Short mmCIF file of C-alpha atoms in Angstrom, two decimals:
data_model
loop_
_atom_site.label_atom_id
_atom_site.label_comp_id
_atom_site.label_asym_id
_atom_site.label_seq_id
_atom_site.Cartn_x
_atom_site.Cartn_y
_atom_site.Cartn_z
CA MET A 1 -35.71 235.60 9.15
CA LYS A 2 -35.85 234.75 12.80
CA TYR A 3 -39.16 232.83 12.58
CA GLU A 4 -38.61 231.22 9.13
CA ASN A 5 -38.62 227.63 10.44
CA MET A 6 -41.66 228.31 12.59
CA SER A 7 -43.47 229.72 9.61
CA LYS A 8 -42.60 226.76 7.41
CA GLU A 9 -43.75 224.35 10.09
CA ILE A 10 -47.18 226.19 10.25
CA LEU A 11 -47.46 226.11 6.46
CA SER A 12 -46.75 222.36 6.40
CA ILE A 13 -49.80 221.82 8.54
CA ILE A 14 -51.98 224.73 7.19
CA LYS A 15 -51.33 224.62 3.44
CA LYS A 16 -51.04 227.91 1.72
CA GLU A 17 -53.90 227.09 -0.72
CA ASN A 18 -56.17 226.51 2.38
CA ILE A 19 -55.57 229.94 3.74
CA ALA A 20 -58.36 232.49 3.45
CA ASP A 21 -57.24 235.28 5.78
CA VAL A 22 -54.23 236.09 8.09
CA PHE A 23 -54.03 238.66 10.74
CA TYR A 24 -52.82 239.15 14.20
CA CYS A 25 -53.70 240.92 17.45
CA VAL A 26 -51.65 241.60 20.51
CA THR A 27 -50.42 238.04 21.16
CA ARG A 28 -52.21 235.79 18.49
CA LEU A 29 -51.62 234.93 14.92
CA ARG A 30 -55.14 234.32 13.49
CA ILE A 31 -55.39 232.24 10.33
CA VAL A 32 -58.84 231.68 8.72
CA VAL A 33 -58.99 228.51 6.46
CA LYS A 34 -61.23 227.40 3.82
CA ASN A 35 -61.53 223.82 5.02
CA LYS A 36 -60.90 223.41 8.83
CA GLU A 37 -61.24 219.59 8.55
CA GLU A 38 -57.76 219.40 6.90
CA ILE A 39 -56.02 221.02 9.92
CA ASP A 40 -54.21 218.87 12.55
CA GLN A 41 -54.69 221.06 15.59
CA GLU A 42 -52.51 218.91 17.93
CA ALA A 43 -49.61 219.09 15.48
CA LEU A 44 -50.01 222.92 15.44
CA ALA A 45 -49.88 223.05 19.31
CA LYS A 46 -46.59 221.01 19.23
CA ILE A 47 -44.68 223.65 17.10
CA ASN A 48 -41.97 225.23 19.19
CA GLY A 49 -43.09 228.87 19.89
CA ILE A 50 -46.81 228.38 19.92
CA LEU A 51 -48.17 228.36 23.36
CA GLN A 52 -51.67 227.29 22.60
CA VAL A 53 -54.05 226.87 19.65
CA LYS A 54 -57.68 228.00 19.89
CA GLN A 55 -60.24 227.18 17.18
CA VAL A 56 -63.20 229.44 16.53
CA GLY A 57 -65.23 228.20 13.45
CA ASN A 58 -62.79 228.28 10.54
CA GLN A 59 -60.32 230.63 12.37
CA PHE A 60 -57.26 229.10 14.14
CA GLN A 61 -55.85 231.43 16.72
CA LEU A 62 -52.12 230.59 17.51
CA VAL A 63 -51.17 232.12 20.80
CA ILE A 64 -47.46 233.20 20.46
CA GLY A 65 -46.81 236.30 22.62
CA SER A 66 -45.82 239.82 22.41
CA HIS A 67 -43.51 239.10 19.43
CA VAL A 68 -46.53 238.01 17.21
CA LYS A 69 -45.95 240.89 14.72
CA ASP A 70 -42.49 239.65 13.84
CA VAL A 71 -43.84 236.12 13.35
CA TYR A 72 -46.69 237.49 11.22
CA ASN A 73 -44.28 239.40 8.98
CA ASP A 74 -42.05 236.27 8.49
CA PHE A 75 -45.04 234.00 7.91
CA CYS A 76 -46.33 236.44 5.23
CA GLU A 77 -42.88 236.38 3.58
CA VAL A 78 -42.49 232.68 3.67
CA ALA A 79 -45.95 232.13 2.40
CA GLY A 80 -45.67 234.66 -0.31
CA PHE A 81 -48.42 236.99 0.94
CA SER A 82 -48.05 240.66 0.26
CA ASN A 83 -47.72 242.40 3.77
CA ASP A 84 -48.79 245.98 4.25
CA ASP A 85 -47.96 245.70 7.97
CA SER A 86 -51.45 246.61 8.91
CA GLY A 87 -51.94 243.51 10.90
CA GLU A 88 -54.42 242.08 8.36
CA GLN A 89 -53.63 240.10 5.35
CA GLN A 90 -56.87 239.21 3.41
CA VAL A 91 -55.73 236.55 0.88
CA VAL A 92 -58.91 235.54 -1.01
CA ALA A 93 -62.57 235.44 -0.43
CA ASN A 94 -64.16 232.00 -0.31
CA GLU A 95 -67.49 230.41 0.14
CA ASP A 96 -66.44 228.15 3.12
CA THR A 97 -65.70 231.04 5.41
CA GLN A 98 -69.11 232.44 4.75
CA LYS A 99 -70.56 229.35 6.28
CA GLU A 100 -69.11 230.11 9.66
CA SER A 101 -71.53 230.85 12.41
CA LEU A 102 -72.83 234.43 12.92
CA GLY A 103 -71.07 234.79 16.13
CA THR A 104 -67.59 233.81 14.57
CA ARG A 105 -68.12 236.12 11.70
CA PHE A 106 -69.11 238.88 13.95
CA LEU A 107 -66.02 238.49 16.01
CA SER A 108 -63.75 238.25 12.95
CA THR A 109 -65.24 241.42 11.57
CA LEU A 110 -64.77 243.33 14.73
CA SER A 111 -61.21 242.07 14.86
CA GLY A 112 -60.59 243.11 11.27
CA ILE A 113 -61.91 246.57 11.83
CA PHE A 114 -60.48 247.56 15.22
CA LEU A 115 -57.35 245.62 15.63
CA PRO A 116 -55.31 247.67 13.04
CA LEU A 117 -56.31 250.79 15.09
CA LEU A 118 -54.96 249.70 18.44
CA PRO A 119 -51.40 250.96 18.03
CA ILE A 120 -52.51 254.49 17.21
CA LEU A 121 -55.11 254.57 19.88
CA ILE A 122 -52.48 253.45 22.50
CA ALA A 123 -49.97 255.94 21.17
CA GLY A 124 -52.61 258.72 21.49
CA GLY A 125 -53.55 257.66 25.05
CA MET A 126 -50.03 257.40 26.34
CA LEU A 127 -49.33 260.89 24.83
CA LYS A 128 -52.23 262.41 26.67
CA SER A 129 -50.87 260.61 29.84
CA PHE A 130 -47.49 262.08 29.17
CA VAL A 131 -49.04 265.63 28.95
CA ILE A 132 -50.80 265.10 32.30
CA ILE A 133 -47.51 264.04 33.93
CA LEU A 134 -45.85 267.11 32.53
CA LEU A 135 -48.47 269.37 34.00
CA LEU A 136 -48.17 267.69 37.40
CA PHE A 137 -44.58 268.86 37.64
CA ASN A 138 -45.01 272.18 36.01
CA THR A 139 -48.44 273.69 35.95
CA GLU A 140 -47.17 276.81 34.13
CA LEU A 141 -46.95 274.70 30.88
CA VAL A 142 -50.64 274.45 30.71
CA ASP A 143 -51.07 277.26 28.01
CA SER A 144 -47.65 276.48 26.40
CA GLY A 145 -47.05 275.63 22.83
CA VAL A 146 -45.49 272.32 24.00
CA VAL A 147 -48.71 271.17 25.71
CA THR A 148 -50.86 272.43 22.82
CA VAL A 149 -48.80 270.43 20.21
CA LEU A 150 -48.55 267.25 22.25
CA ASN A 151 -52.43 267.44 23.12
CA SER A 152 -53.14 267.81 19.28
CA ILE A 153 -51.05 264.68 18.58
CA GLY A 154 -52.67 262.67 21.33
CA ASP A 155 -56.22 263.84 20.32
CA ALA A 156 -55.79 263.09 16.68
CA PRO A 157 -56.59 259.24 16.81
CA PHE A 158 -59.84 259.88 18.61
CA TYR A 159 -60.82 263.12 16.77
CA PHE A 160 -60.37 261.42 13.42
CA LEU A 161 -61.48 257.93 14.59
CA PRO A 162 -64.50 257.76 12.18
CA PHE A 163 -62.10 258.23 9.27
CA MET A 164 -59.82 255.51 10.45
CA VAL A 165 -62.80 253.13 11.08
CA GLY A 166 -64.19 253.94 7.70
CA TYR A 167 -60.89 252.95 6.17
CA THR A 168 -60.53 249.61 7.96
CA THR A 169 -64.15 248.73 7.45
CA ALA A 170 -63.86 249.29 3.68
CA LYS A 171 -60.68 247.10 3.65
CA ARG A 172 -62.37 244.35 5.65
CA PHE A 173 -65.29 244.30 3.19
CA LYS A 174 -63.17 244.36 0.20
CA ILE A 175 -63.90 247.71 -1.46
CA ASN A 176 -61.57 250.56 -2.11
CA GLU A 177 -60.41 252.11 1.24
CA MET A 178 -60.99 255.65 -0.23
CA TYR A 179 -64.72 254.97 -0.28
CA GLY A 180 -64.68 254.47 3.46
CA LEU A 181 -62.81 257.60 3.94
CA MET A 182 -65.32 259.53 1.70
CA ILE A 183 -68.32 258.13 3.64
CA ALA A 184 -66.78 259.19 6.92
CA GLY A 185 -66.06 262.62 5.26
CA VAL A 186 -69.77 262.99 4.40
CA LEU A 187 -70.90 262.17 7.89
CA LEU A 188 -68.43 264.51 9.45
CA SER A 189 -68.82 267.30 6.90
CA PRO A 190 -69.25 270.81 8.23
CA THR A 191 -72.81 270.85 6.76
CA PHE A 192 -74.05 268.05 8.91
CA MET A 193 -71.98 268.88 11.96
CA GLY A 194 -73.13 272.42 11.88
CA ALA A 195 -76.81 271.47 11.57
CA ALA A 196 -76.69 268.89 14.35
CA GLY A 197 -80.04 268.38 15.98
CA ASP A 198 -81.82 269.75 13.00
CA THR A 199 -82.97 268.38 9.67
CA ILE A 200 -81.85 268.98 6.13
CA ASP A 201 -84.53 269.02 3.32
CA PHE A 202 -83.73 266.36 0.48
CA ILE A 203 -86.44 265.86 -2.17
CA LEU A 204 -89.32 263.98 -0.43
CA PHE A 205 -87.92 263.54 3.05
CA ASN A 206 -85.86 265.43 5.71
CA ILE A 207 -82.37 264.02 6.66
CA PRO A 208 -81.62 264.22 10.35
CA ALA A 209 -78.29 265.94 11.03
CA GLN A 210 -76.14 264.53 13.79
CA ASN A 211 -72.71 265.18 15.22
CA TYR A 212 -71.08 261.80 14.23
CA ALA A 213 -67.69 262.83 15.49
CA SER A 214 -67.69 260.85 18.63
CA SER A 215 -69.38 257.80 17.16
CA VAL A 216 -68.07 254.96 15.06
CA VAL A 217 -71.10 252.73 14.68
CA PRO A 218 -72.69 254.98 12.03
CA VAL A 219 -69.58 254.89 9.84
CA ILE A 220 -69.25 251.05 10.13
CA LEU A 221 -72.93 250.25 9.29
CA SER A 222 -72.84 252.85 6.44
CA VAL A 223 -69.61 251.47 4.86
CA ILE A 224 -70.88 247.77 5.23
CA LEU A 225 -74.20 248.47 3.43
CA PHE A 226 -72.36 250.75 0.85
CA SER A 227 -69.99 247.88 0.12
CA TYR A 228 -72.83 245.44 -0.79
CA ALA A 229 -74.51 248.08 -2.96
CA PHE A 230 -71.32 248.99 -4.70
CA ARG A 231 -70.43 245.39 -5.56
CA PHE A 232 -73.96 244.90 -7.04
CA ILE A 233 -73.83 248.11 -9.14
CA ASP A 234 -70.20 247.38 -10.22
CA SER A 235 -71.11 243.85 -11.18
CA ILE A 236 -73.67 244.99 -13.71
CA MET A 237 -71.83 247.94 -14.97
CA PRO A 238 -70.05 247.51 -18.37
CA LYS A 239 -66.26 247.35 -18.05
CA ALA A 240 -65.58 250.45 -20.09
CA ILE A 241 -67.48 252.84 -17.73
CA LYS A 242 -66.99 250.98 -14.40
CA ILE A 243 -64.34 253.43 -13.12
CA VAL A 244 -66.55 256.41 -13.81
CA PHE A 245 -70.04 255.37 -12.91
CA SER A 246 -69.85 252.64 -10.31
CA GLY A 247 -68.90 254.83 -7.40
CA PHE A 248 -70.90 257.81 -8.79
CA LEU A 249 -73.94 255.83 -8.98
CA THR A 250 -73.61 254.08 -5.62
CA PHE A 251 -73.12 257.33 -3.80
CA LEU A 252 -75.99 258.92 -5.68
CA ILE A 253 -78.44 256.06 -4.93
CA VAL A 254 -77.26 254.84 -1.55
CA MET A 255 -75.78 257.76 0.31
CA PRO A 256 -79.10 259.51 0.94
CA ILE A 257 -80.48 256.35 2.44
CA LEU A 258 -77.47 256.00 4.62
CA LEU A 259 -77.89 259.52 5.84
CA PHE A 260 -81.64 259.24 6.34
CA ILE A 261 -81.82 255.75 8.10
CA VAL A 262 -78.58 254.00 8.59
CA ALA A 263 -76.35 256.65 10.00
CA PRO A 264 -78.92 257.95 12.58
CA PHE A 265 -79.73 254.41 13.56
CA GLY A 266 -76.06 253.68 14.15
CA TYR A 267 -75.72 256.90 16.13
CA TYR A 268 -78.50 255.93 18.60
CA LEU A 269 -77.30 252.37 18.66
CA GLY A 270 -73.72 253.40 19.72
CA GLU A 271 -75.06 255.80 22.26
CA SER A 272 -77.31 253.19 23.75
CA PHE A 273 -74.48 250.79 24.08
CA SER A 274 -72.41 253.42 25.88
CA GLN A 275 -75.23 254.29 28.16
CA ALA A 276 -76.15 250.83 28.94
CA ILE A 277 -72.51 250.13 30.01
CA VAL A 278 -72.60 253.22 32.31
CA TRP A 279 -76.01 252.23 33.69
CA LEU A 280 -74.85 248.75 34.37
CA PHE A 281 -71.74 249.76 36.16
CA GLU A 282 -73.24 252.56 38.14
CA THR A 283 -76.37 250.44 39.08
CA THR A 284 -74.62 247.18 40.04
CA GLY A 285 -71.34 248.89 40.98
CA PRO A 286 -68.83 246.65 42.85
CA ILE A 287 -70.63 243.51 41.71
CA ALA A 288 -69.98 244.34 38.11
CA GLY A 289 -66.40 245.23 38.86
CA ALA A 290 -65.91 241.99 40.69
CA LEU A 291 -67.27 239.98 37.72
CA THR A 292 -65.28 241.91 35.25
CA GLY A 293 -62.03 241.72 37.16
CA GLY A 294 -62.42 238.16 38.15
CA LEU A 295 -63.70 236.46 35.02
CA MET A 296 -61.81 238.63 32.37
CA SER A 297 -59.12 235.97 31.90
CA PHE A 298 -61.58 233.36 30.89
CA ILE A 299 -63.09 235.82 28.33
CA ILE A 300 -59.44 236.39 26.98
CA ILE A 301 -58.83 232.65 26.92
CA THR A 302 -61.86 232.21 24.59
CA GLY A 303 -60.80 235.25 22.39
CA MET A 304 -64.26 236.89 23.21
CA HIS A 305 -62.53 239.91 24.64
CA GLN A 306 -62.15 241.42 21.12
CA ALA A 307 -65.95 241.98 21.17
CA LEU A 308 -65.46 244.54 24.14
CA GLN A 309 -62.65 246.63 22.35
CA PRO A 310 -65.27 248.53 20.24
CA LEU A 311 -67.35 249.33 23.34
CA MET A 312 -64.42 250.85 25.16
CA ILE A 313 -63.35 252.74 22.11
CA VAL A 314 -66.88 254.19 21.85
CA ASN A 315 -67.02 255.08 25.50
CA TYR A 316 -63.58 256.96 25.18
CA ALA A 317 -64.89 258.92 22.02
CA SER A 318 -68.32 259.76 23.38
CA LEU A 319 -68.03 259.89 27.15
CA GLY A 320 -64.37 260.79 27.61
CA TYR A 321 -63.87 257.67 30.00
CA ASP A 322 -64.44 254.01 30.36
CA PHE A 323 -65.41 251.58 33.13
CA LEU A 324 -64.34 248.42 31.34
CA MET A 325 -60.55 249.12 31.06
CA PRO A 326 -60.02 249.13 34.82
CA GLY A 327 -61.47 245.64 34.81
CA PHE A 328 -58.89 244.47 32.28
CA PHE A 329 -56.14 246.21 34.26
CA VAL A 330 -56.95 244.56 37.64
CA ASN A 331 -57.33 241.20 35.97
CA ASN A 332 -53.98 241.47 34.22
CA ILE A 333 -52.41 242.40 37.60
CA ALA A 334 -54.15 239.44 39.24
CA VAL A 335 -52.70 237.26 36.35
CA ALA A 336 -49.25 238.63 37.13
CA GLY A 337 -49.65 237.94 40.95
CA ALA A 338 -51.11 234.52 40.62
CA THR A 339 -48.35 233.50 38.11
CA LEU A 340 -45.51 234.95 40.14
CA GLY A 341 -47.01 233.33 43.25
CA ALA A 342 -46.93 229.95 41.42
CA ALA A 343 -43.41 230.58 40.22
CA PHE A 344 -41.99 230.37 43.83
CA LYS A 345 -43.53 226.93 44.25
CA ILE A 346 -42.67 225.40 40.80
CA LYS A 347 -39.57 223.27 40.82
CA ASP A 348 -39.01 222.57 37.15
CA PRO A 349 -36.58 225.07 35.92
CA ASP A 350 -38.31 225.63 32.51
CA ASN A 351 -41.64 226.10 33.90
CA LYS A 352 -40.32 228.30 36.66
CA ALA A 353 -38.59 230.52 34.15
CA ALA A 354 -41.84 230.61 32.08
CA ALA A 355 -43.82 231.61 35.26
CA PHE A 356 -41.45 234.58 36.06
CA SER A 357 -41.37 235.69 32.41
CA GLY A 358 -45.15 235.42 32.15
CA GLY A 359 -45.84 237.18 35.37
CA GLY A 360 -43.46 240.03 34.37
CA LEU A 361 -45.41 240.41 31.03
CA GLY A 362 -48.66 240.33 32.89
CA LEU A 363 -47.56 243.50 34.80
CA LEU A 364 -47.17 245.07 31.39
CA GLY A 365 -50.60 244.13 30.27
CA ILE A 366 -49.86 240.83 28.18
CA THR A 367 -51.34 237.94 29.91
CA GLU A 368 -51.61 235.06 27.35
CA PRO A 369 -48.12 233.78 27.87
CA ALA A 370 -48.85 233.47 31.50
CA LEU A 371 -52.26 231.99 31.07
CA TYR A 372 -51.29 229.38 28.41
CA SER A 373 -47.73 228.31 29.56
CA VAL A 374 -48.35 228.27 33.40
CA ASP A 375 -51.77 229.11 34.60
CA ILE A 376 -53.87 226.63 32.64
CA GLU A 377 -51.09 224.01 33.02
CA TYR A 378 -51.01 224.22 36.78
CA ARG A 379 -54.66 225.23 37.20
CA THR A 380 -54.42 226.47 40.78
CA PRO A 381 -53.15 229.93 39.66
CA LEU A 382 -56.59 230.25 37.93
CA ILE A 383 -58.11 230.36 41.44
CA GLY A 384 -55.79 233.03 42.50
CA ILE A 385 -56.67 235.02 39.37
CA VAL A 386 -60.40 234.78 40.05
CA ALA A 387 -59.92 235.71 43.70
CA GLY A 388 -57.49 238.58 43.14
CA GLY A 389 -59.33 239.99 40.08
CA ALA A 390 -62.62 239.98 41.86
CA ALA A 391 -61.21 241.68 44.98
CA GLY A 392 -59.55 244.43 42.92
CA GLY A 393 -62.54 244.73 40.66
CA PHE A 394 -65.01 245.00 43.70
CA LEU A 395 -62.80 247.80 45.04
CA TYR A 396 -62.32 249.83 41.81
CA MET A 397 -66.04 250.04 41.29
CA LEU A 398 -66.62 250.74 45.06
CA PHE A 399 -64.29 253.75 44.59
CA GLY A 400 -65.87 254.63 41.11
CA VAL A 401 -62.53 254.48 39.28
CA LYS A 402 -62.58 255.42 35.67
CA SER A 403 -59.99 255.17 32.82
CA TYR A 404 -59.51 258.47 31.02
CA GLY A 405 -57.35 257.16 28.13
CA TYR A 406 -57.00 254.10 25.94
CA ALA A 407 -53.73 252.22 26.70
CA MET A 408 -52.33 248.85 27.14
CA PRO A 409 -53.75 247.87 30.53
CA GLY A 410 -50.45 247.46 32.36
CA ILE A 411 -48.39 249.50 34.81
CA PHE A 412 -47.35 251.96 32.17
CA SER A 413 -50.98 252.94 31.69
CA LEU A 414 -51.44 254.34 35.22
CA PRO A 415 -51.17 257.92 34.05
CA THR A 416 -54.47 257.40 32.26
CA TYR A 417 -56.18 257.12 35.61
CA ILE A 418 -55.20 260.68 36.68
CA GLY A 419 -58.38 262.49 36.90
CA GLU A 420 -60.98 263.77 39.29
CA GLY A 421 -60.29 263.44 43.00
CA ASN A 422 -58.36 260.48 44.11
CA ASN A 423 -59.02 258.27 40.96
CA LEU A 424 -55.35 257.28 40.60
CA ILE A 425 -54.74 256.52 44.20
CA PHE A 426 -57.97 254.31 44.29
CA MET A 427 -56.84 252.55 41.19
CA ILE A 428 -53.51 251.79 42.70
CA ILE A 429 -55.15 250.43 45.80
CA SER A 430 -57.30 248.17 43.74
CA LEU A 431 -54.24 247.03 41.80
CA VAL A 432 -52.36 246.14 44.87
CA VAL A 433 -55.21 244.27 46.43
CA ALA A 434 -55.64 242.30 43.29
CA PHE A 435 -51.86 241.42 43.00
CA VAL A 436 -51.49 240.44 46.76
CA VAL A 437 -54.67 238.38 46.93
CA ALA A 438 -53.90 236.52 43.63
CA PHE A 439 -50.24 236.04 44.70
CA LEU A 440 -51.12 234.53 48.13
CA VAL A 441 -53.84 232.32 46.97
CA SER A 442 -51.73 230.87 44.15
CA PHE A 443 -48.74 230.57 46.30
CA VAL A 444 -50.67 228.60 48.98
CA LEU A 445 -52.52 226.25 46.53
CA THR A 446 -49.92 225.58 43.85
CA LYS A 447 -47.92 222.39 44.21
CA ASP A 448 -45.40 221.31 41.65
CA LYS A 449 -47.00 217.92 41.40
CA SER A 450 -50.45 219.64 40.29
CA VAL A 451 -49.14 220.38 36.86
CA ALA A 452 -51.16 218.68 34.12
CA THR A 453 -49.39 216.32 31.80
CA LYS A 454 -48.31 218.10 28.73
CA ALA A 455 -49.56 216.86 25.31
#
């Protein structure tokens, strides 16, 4: 195992018996502990290979880089945790983690539900982009079997998104994942889909039928409430008949309530979020773009960017496009520009190598290595990031740029901006401006002596 020693060092500080939950995102190994007072955060930060340690409630986020999945796999093996390679390893439920703040628990829940879905959403988005590129070179393929098959593959993660969200939500709330799939199946059944906009008589009340195919909020809320009801019913059910009657009675009693109240509420809540984002960006335009592009790195540093992932996913599913993803993109390119600008001024060979490496990863859409190993250390590149990101963000919203597919916000995601009019050209202009401004500001301001003393 390549990261065996690193895993052992982490476990020497965060004892196995103190771990409640382990999962990872794009660059961070996230460990939820029962007792945070026992953790020496400074010792964790000194482990070779860990760029930074962020604490959010009982969760310790170890910033590692793009190879975090390999670290996660080795860590689970060394710790003796079963690893299903989903990106989430729930070890044991405990009372201490329930005492976390509502904000921390909310973010942890979102991470647990949506992070496992990112690989397939990115794959689907990139496949759709690949089809667009094929058609640019040969328009005669538009009705071909090749395009039909590839489009079907690319559409699958988004078309069946409620099922996948039902699965991950059930897993997060510790009930059989098949219940989550069944709830999604009920909401997306032909009966309700075909009667969308109408009502279905059910005993004393009418159940409103909606098309839930483009919304994930109804499934999430329904599975969460179902999980609590199921655990209660299962706890009072005699062992001999649990397997037969626990699920049956929960669906019989709870599902009509979910269909009558919870799912419709979730549908309107999700639609309201999407419309609110569209209204905000269309109303404030370039100002919203400048704030998104300029400040996104600070949101990433705090880990709060995970709260934006569901909003973007909902936008793609319901609207077919998103305004937030271009903000991530211009910010990532600004991080790359600022870090590379600093690289030419840094004299220390190790820091210079880290700056060039981090800047290159930023172009690919991975910014944490640059932010934690260079930009925060030298500080002045952060000014370049804000300036470049704000400039690029102002432009992309001035031009009305939209992202038409979910993908890692790096240079390889450019095909997802092929759409109406000059959308792609305007996005490229915004990215170039973001990179150049960030590079120049960082290059001018960065001095090797400005580096902060390392711990």
